[in-house]
Tab-separated table of C-alpha atoms in Angstrom:
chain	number	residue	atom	x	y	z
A	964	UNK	CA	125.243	206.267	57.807
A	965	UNK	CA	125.787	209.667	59.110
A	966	UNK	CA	126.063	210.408	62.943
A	967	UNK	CA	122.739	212.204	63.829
A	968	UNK	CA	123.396	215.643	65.107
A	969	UNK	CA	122.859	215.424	68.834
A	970	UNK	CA	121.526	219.085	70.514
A	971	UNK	CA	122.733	219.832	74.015
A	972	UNK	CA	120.000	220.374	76.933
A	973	UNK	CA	119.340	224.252	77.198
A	974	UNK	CA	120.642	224.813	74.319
A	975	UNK	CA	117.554	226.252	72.845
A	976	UNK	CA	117.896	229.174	75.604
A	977	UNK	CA	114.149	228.774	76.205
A	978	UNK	CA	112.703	228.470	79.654
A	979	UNK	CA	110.287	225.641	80.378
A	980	UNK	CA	106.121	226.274	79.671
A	981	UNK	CA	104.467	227.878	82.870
A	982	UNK	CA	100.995	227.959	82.495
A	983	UNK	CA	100.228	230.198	85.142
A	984	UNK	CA	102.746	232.939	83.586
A	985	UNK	CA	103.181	231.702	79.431
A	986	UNK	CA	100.880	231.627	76.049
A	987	UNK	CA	100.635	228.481	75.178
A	988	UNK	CA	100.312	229.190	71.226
A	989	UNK	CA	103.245	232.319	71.893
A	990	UNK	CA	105.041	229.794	73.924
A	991	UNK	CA	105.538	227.426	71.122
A	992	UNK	CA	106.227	230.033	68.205
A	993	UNK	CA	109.872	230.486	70.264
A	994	UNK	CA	110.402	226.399	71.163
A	995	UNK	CA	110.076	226.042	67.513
A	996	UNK	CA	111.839	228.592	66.309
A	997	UNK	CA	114.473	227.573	68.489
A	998	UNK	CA	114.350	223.989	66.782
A	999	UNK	CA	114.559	225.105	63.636
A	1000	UNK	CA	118.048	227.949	64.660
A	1001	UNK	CA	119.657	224.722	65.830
A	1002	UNK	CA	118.330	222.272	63.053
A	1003	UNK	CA	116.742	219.487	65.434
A	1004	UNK	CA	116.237	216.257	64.180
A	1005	UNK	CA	112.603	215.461	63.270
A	1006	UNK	CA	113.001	212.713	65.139
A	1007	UNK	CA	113.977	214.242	68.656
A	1008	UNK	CA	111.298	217.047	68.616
A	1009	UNK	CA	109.025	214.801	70.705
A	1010	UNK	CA	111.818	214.218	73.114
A	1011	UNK	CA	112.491	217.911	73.516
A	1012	UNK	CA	108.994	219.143	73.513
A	1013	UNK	CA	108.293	216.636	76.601
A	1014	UNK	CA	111.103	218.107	78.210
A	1015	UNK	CA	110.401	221.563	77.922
A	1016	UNK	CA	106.471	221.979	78.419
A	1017	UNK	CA	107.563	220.968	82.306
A	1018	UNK	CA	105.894	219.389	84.877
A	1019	UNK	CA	102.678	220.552	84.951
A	1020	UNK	CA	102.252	220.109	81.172
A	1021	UNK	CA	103.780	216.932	81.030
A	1022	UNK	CA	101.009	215.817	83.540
A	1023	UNK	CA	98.231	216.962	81.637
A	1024	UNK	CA	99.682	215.233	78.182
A	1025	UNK	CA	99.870	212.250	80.023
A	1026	UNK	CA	96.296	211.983	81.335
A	1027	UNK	CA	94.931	212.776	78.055
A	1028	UNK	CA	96.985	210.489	76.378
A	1029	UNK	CA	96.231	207.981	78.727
A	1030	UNK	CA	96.760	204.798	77.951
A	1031	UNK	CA	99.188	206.129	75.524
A	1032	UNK	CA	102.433	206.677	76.117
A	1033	UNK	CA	103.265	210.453	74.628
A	1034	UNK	CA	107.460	209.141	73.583
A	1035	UNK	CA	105.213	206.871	71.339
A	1036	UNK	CA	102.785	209.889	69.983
A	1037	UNK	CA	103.986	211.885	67.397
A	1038	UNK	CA	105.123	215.875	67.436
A	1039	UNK	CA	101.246	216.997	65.719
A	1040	UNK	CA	99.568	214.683	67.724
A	1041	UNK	CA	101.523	216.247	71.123
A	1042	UNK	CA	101.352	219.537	70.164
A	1043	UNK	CA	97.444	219.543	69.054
A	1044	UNK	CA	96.746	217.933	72.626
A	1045	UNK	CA	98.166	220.230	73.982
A	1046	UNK	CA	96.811	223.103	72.214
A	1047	UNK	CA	93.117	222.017	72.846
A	1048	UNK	CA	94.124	222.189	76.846
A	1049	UNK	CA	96.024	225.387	77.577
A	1050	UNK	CA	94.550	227.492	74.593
A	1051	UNK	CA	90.876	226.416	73.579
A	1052	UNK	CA	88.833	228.715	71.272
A	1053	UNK	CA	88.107	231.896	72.653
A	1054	UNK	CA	84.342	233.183	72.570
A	1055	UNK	CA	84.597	236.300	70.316
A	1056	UNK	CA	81.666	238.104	71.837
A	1057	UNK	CA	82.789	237.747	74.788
A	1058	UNK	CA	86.314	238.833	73.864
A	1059	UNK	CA	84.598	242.027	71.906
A	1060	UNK	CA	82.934	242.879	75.444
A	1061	UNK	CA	86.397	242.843	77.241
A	1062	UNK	CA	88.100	244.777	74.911
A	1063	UNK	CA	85.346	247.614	74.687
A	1064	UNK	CA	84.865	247.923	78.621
A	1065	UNK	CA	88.942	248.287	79.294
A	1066	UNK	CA	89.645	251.834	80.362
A	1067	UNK	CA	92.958	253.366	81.560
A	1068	UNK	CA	93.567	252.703	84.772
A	1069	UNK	CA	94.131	254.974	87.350
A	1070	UNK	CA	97.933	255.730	87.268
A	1071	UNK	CA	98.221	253.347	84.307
A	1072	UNK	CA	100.684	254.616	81.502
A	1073	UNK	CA	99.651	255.234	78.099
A	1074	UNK	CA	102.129	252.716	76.732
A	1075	UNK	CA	100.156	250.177	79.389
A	1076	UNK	CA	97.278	251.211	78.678
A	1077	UNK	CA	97.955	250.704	74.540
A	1078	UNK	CA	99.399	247.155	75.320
A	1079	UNK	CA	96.140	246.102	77.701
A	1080	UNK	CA	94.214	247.041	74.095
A	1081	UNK	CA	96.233	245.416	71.935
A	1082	UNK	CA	96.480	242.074	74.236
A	1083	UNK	CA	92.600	242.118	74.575
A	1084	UNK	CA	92.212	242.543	70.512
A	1085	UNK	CA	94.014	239.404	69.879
A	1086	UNK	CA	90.722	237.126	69.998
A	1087	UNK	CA	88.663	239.516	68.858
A	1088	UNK	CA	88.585	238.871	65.260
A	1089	UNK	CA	88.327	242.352	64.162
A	1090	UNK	CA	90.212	241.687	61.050
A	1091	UNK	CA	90.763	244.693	58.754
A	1092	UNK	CA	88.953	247.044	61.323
A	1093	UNK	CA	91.318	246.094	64.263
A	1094	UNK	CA	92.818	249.720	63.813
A	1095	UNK	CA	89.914	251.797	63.890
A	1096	UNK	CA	88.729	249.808	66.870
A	1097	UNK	CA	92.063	250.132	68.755
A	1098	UNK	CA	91.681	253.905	67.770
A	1099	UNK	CA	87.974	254.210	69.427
A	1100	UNK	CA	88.593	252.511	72.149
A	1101	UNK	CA	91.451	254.240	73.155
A	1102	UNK	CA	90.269	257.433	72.987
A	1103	UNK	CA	87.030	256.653	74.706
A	1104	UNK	CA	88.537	254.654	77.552
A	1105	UNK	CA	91.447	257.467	78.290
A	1106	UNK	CA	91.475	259.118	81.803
A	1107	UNK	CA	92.474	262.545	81.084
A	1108	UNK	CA	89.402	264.649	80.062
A	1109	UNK	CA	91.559	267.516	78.193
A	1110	UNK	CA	93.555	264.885	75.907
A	1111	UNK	CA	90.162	263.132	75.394
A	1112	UNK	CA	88.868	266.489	73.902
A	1113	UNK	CA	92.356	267.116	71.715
A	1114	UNK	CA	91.642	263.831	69.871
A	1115	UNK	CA	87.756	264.389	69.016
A	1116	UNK	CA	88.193	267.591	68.003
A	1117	UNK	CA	91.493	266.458	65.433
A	1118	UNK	CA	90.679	265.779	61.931
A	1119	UNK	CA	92.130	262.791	60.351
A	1120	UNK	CA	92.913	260.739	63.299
A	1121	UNK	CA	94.707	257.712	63.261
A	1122	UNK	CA	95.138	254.984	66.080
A	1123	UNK	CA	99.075	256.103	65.763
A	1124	UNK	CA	98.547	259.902	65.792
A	1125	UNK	CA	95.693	259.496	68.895
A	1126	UNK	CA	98.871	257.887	70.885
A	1127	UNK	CA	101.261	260.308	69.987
A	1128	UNK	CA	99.403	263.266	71.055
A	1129	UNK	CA	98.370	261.260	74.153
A	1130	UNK	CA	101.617	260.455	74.841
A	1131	UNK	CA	102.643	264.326	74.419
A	1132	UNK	CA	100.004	265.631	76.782
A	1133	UNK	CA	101.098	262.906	79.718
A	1134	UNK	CA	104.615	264.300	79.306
A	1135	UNK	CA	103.792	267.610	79.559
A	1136	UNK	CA	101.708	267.406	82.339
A	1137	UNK	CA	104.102	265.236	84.558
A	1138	UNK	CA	106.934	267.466	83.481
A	1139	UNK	CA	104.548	270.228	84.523
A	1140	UNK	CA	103.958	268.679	88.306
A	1141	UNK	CA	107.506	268.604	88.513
A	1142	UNK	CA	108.009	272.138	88.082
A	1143	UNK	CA	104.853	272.906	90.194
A	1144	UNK	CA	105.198	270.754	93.090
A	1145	UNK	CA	102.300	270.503	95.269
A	1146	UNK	CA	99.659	271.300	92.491
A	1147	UNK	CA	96.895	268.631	91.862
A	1148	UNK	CA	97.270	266.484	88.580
A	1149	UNK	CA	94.002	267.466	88.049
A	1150	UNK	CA	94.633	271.336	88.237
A	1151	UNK	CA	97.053	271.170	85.322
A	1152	UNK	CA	94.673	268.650	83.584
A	1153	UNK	CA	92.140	271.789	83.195
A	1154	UNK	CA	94.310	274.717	82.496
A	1155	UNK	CA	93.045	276.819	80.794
A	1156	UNK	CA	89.093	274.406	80.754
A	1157	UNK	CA	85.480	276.523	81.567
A	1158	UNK	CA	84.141	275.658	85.199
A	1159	UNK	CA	81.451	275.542	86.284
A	1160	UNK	CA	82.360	276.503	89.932
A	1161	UNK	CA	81.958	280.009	91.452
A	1162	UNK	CA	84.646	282.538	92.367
A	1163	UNK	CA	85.038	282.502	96.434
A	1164	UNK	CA	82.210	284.858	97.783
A	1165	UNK	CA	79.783	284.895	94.910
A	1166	UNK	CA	77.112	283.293	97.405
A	1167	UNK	CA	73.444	282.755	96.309
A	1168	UNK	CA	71.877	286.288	95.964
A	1169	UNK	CA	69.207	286.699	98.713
A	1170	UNK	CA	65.802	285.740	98.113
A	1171	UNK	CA	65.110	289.917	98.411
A	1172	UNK	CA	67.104	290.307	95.031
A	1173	UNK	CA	65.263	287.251	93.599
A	1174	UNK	CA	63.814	287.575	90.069
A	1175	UNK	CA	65.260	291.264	89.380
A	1176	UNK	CA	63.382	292.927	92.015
A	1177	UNK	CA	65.157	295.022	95.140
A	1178	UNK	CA	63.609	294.847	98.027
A	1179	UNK	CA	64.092	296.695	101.345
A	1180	UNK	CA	64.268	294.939	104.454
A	1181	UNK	CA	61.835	297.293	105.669
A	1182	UNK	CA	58.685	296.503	105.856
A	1183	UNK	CA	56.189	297.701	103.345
A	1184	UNK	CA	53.697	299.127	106.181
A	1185	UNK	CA	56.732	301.589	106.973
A	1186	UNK	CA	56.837	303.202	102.945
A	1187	UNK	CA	54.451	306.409	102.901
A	1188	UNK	CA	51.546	306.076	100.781
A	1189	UNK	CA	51.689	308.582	98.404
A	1190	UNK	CA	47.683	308.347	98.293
A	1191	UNK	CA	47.338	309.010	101.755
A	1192	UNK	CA	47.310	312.691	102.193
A	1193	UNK	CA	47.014	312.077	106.625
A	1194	UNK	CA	50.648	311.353	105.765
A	1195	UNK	CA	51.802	314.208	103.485
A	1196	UNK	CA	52.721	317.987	104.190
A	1197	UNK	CA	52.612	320.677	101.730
A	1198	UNK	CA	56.069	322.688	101.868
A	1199	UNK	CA	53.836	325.620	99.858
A	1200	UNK	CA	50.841	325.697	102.409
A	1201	UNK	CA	51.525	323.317	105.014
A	1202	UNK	CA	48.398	321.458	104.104
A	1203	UNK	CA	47.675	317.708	104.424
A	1204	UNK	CA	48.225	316.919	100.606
A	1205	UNK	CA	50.704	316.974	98.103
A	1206	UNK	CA	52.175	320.277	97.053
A	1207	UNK	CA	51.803	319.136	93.167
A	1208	UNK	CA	47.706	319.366	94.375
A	1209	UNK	CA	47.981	322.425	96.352
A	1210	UNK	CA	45.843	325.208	95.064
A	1211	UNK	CA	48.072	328.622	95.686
A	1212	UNK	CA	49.576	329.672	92.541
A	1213	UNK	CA	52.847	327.638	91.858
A	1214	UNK	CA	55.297	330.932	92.247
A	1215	UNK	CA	54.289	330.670	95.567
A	1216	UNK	CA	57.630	328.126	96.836
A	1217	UNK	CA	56.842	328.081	100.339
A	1218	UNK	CA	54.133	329.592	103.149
A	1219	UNK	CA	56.265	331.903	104.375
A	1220	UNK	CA	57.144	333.735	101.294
């Protein structure tokens, strides 16, 4: 009978399940492919799966188990358990709901911010639309307003051409602080962008220049009444009306000649 191959503890160069920091289902793609890279015995897979899901794990086999010993279970039956614990079925709407509300953070990379979407996709079951939805969401959910406005207005976008020009515009605008120290993020964000604001000292015109009119600050009693001839002097005959009403013949330029 040949000597069963015995693997040495640690061997597997795999850390021990964590729940609070591991995937359970991720977790286990790497503790079996490290069986399988040092050809494990069927037969001890139980013994190293119960030593490698840790305390905490072990704990929670055991009560579930209960009164059944897990050595005595088989490798499916541990591993199914298990599965049904630390990675039940996700609720796809509310999955869908998570993914579409995550925005870029504030400081948040766009290489973080494209691994937050891809992590939140994972359960969402968006099959062979996962790329256009990556794509939209992305570009809705991105921080800067002028990169935002580069990817609507290109044709033919693509999830991987939306992060490449993304990524372009972030490096051009840190390398741009750099050589502007002092200037806002925000200032180099809108090069170049229509405002809104008004240049320094273009107050609110005075309600005297409102609605095309200009008005004097006088007041209107202190104008001359062109009808009002108590008001007016003739420069032909010195009389109390207007010299365009005067009666002397219109050679006549003044009184005195």
């Amino acid at each position: 009978m040949p000597e069963e191959k015995i693997v040495l503890q640690g061997s597997l160069g795999l850390e021990t399940f964590d729940p609070a920091t591991s995937n359970w289902k991720r977790w286990l793609r790497r503790f079996e492919a490290g069986l399988t890279v040092h050809k494990v015995p069927e037969a001890q897979k139980v013994t190293y799966l119960l030593h490698f899901i840790g305390p905490s794990a072990f704990d929670i086999i055991c009560d579930k188990l209960a009164p059944e010993e897990p050595h005595n279970c088989t490798y499916a039956v541990l591993i199914t358990a298990l599965a049904k614990f630390y990675a039940p079925a996700a609720l796809e709407i509310a999955e869908i709901f998570r993914f579409q509300t995550r925005k870029q953070q504030e400081g948040e990379t766009i290489k973080d911010y494209v691994a937050a979407l891809h992590k939140l996709s994972v359960n969402c079951n968006f099959g062979q639309y996962l790329k256009t939805a990556l794509k939209n969401q992305f570009v809705y959910g991105l921080t800067s307003k002028r990169a935002q406005s580069r990817l609507l207005e290109t044709r033919d976008l693509d999830f991987e051409k939306a992060i490449q020009i993304a990524i372009s515009m972030e490096l051009s605008e840190t390398n741009a602080l750099y050589m502007h120290p002092g200037t806002p993020a925000s200032s180099i964000d809108y090069v170049g962008a229509k405002t809104d604001k008004k240049p320094k000292g273009a107050e609110k015109a005075p309600a005297k220049y409102a609605r095309g009119r200009i008005e004097t600050s006088k007041p209107r009693s202190d104008y001359v009444n062109a009808n009002d001839k108590s008001n007016c002097t003739c420069f032909r005959c010195g009389g109390r009306h207007l010299a365009n009403k005067c009666k002397l013949p219109r050679d006549i330029t003044c009184k005195k000649c």
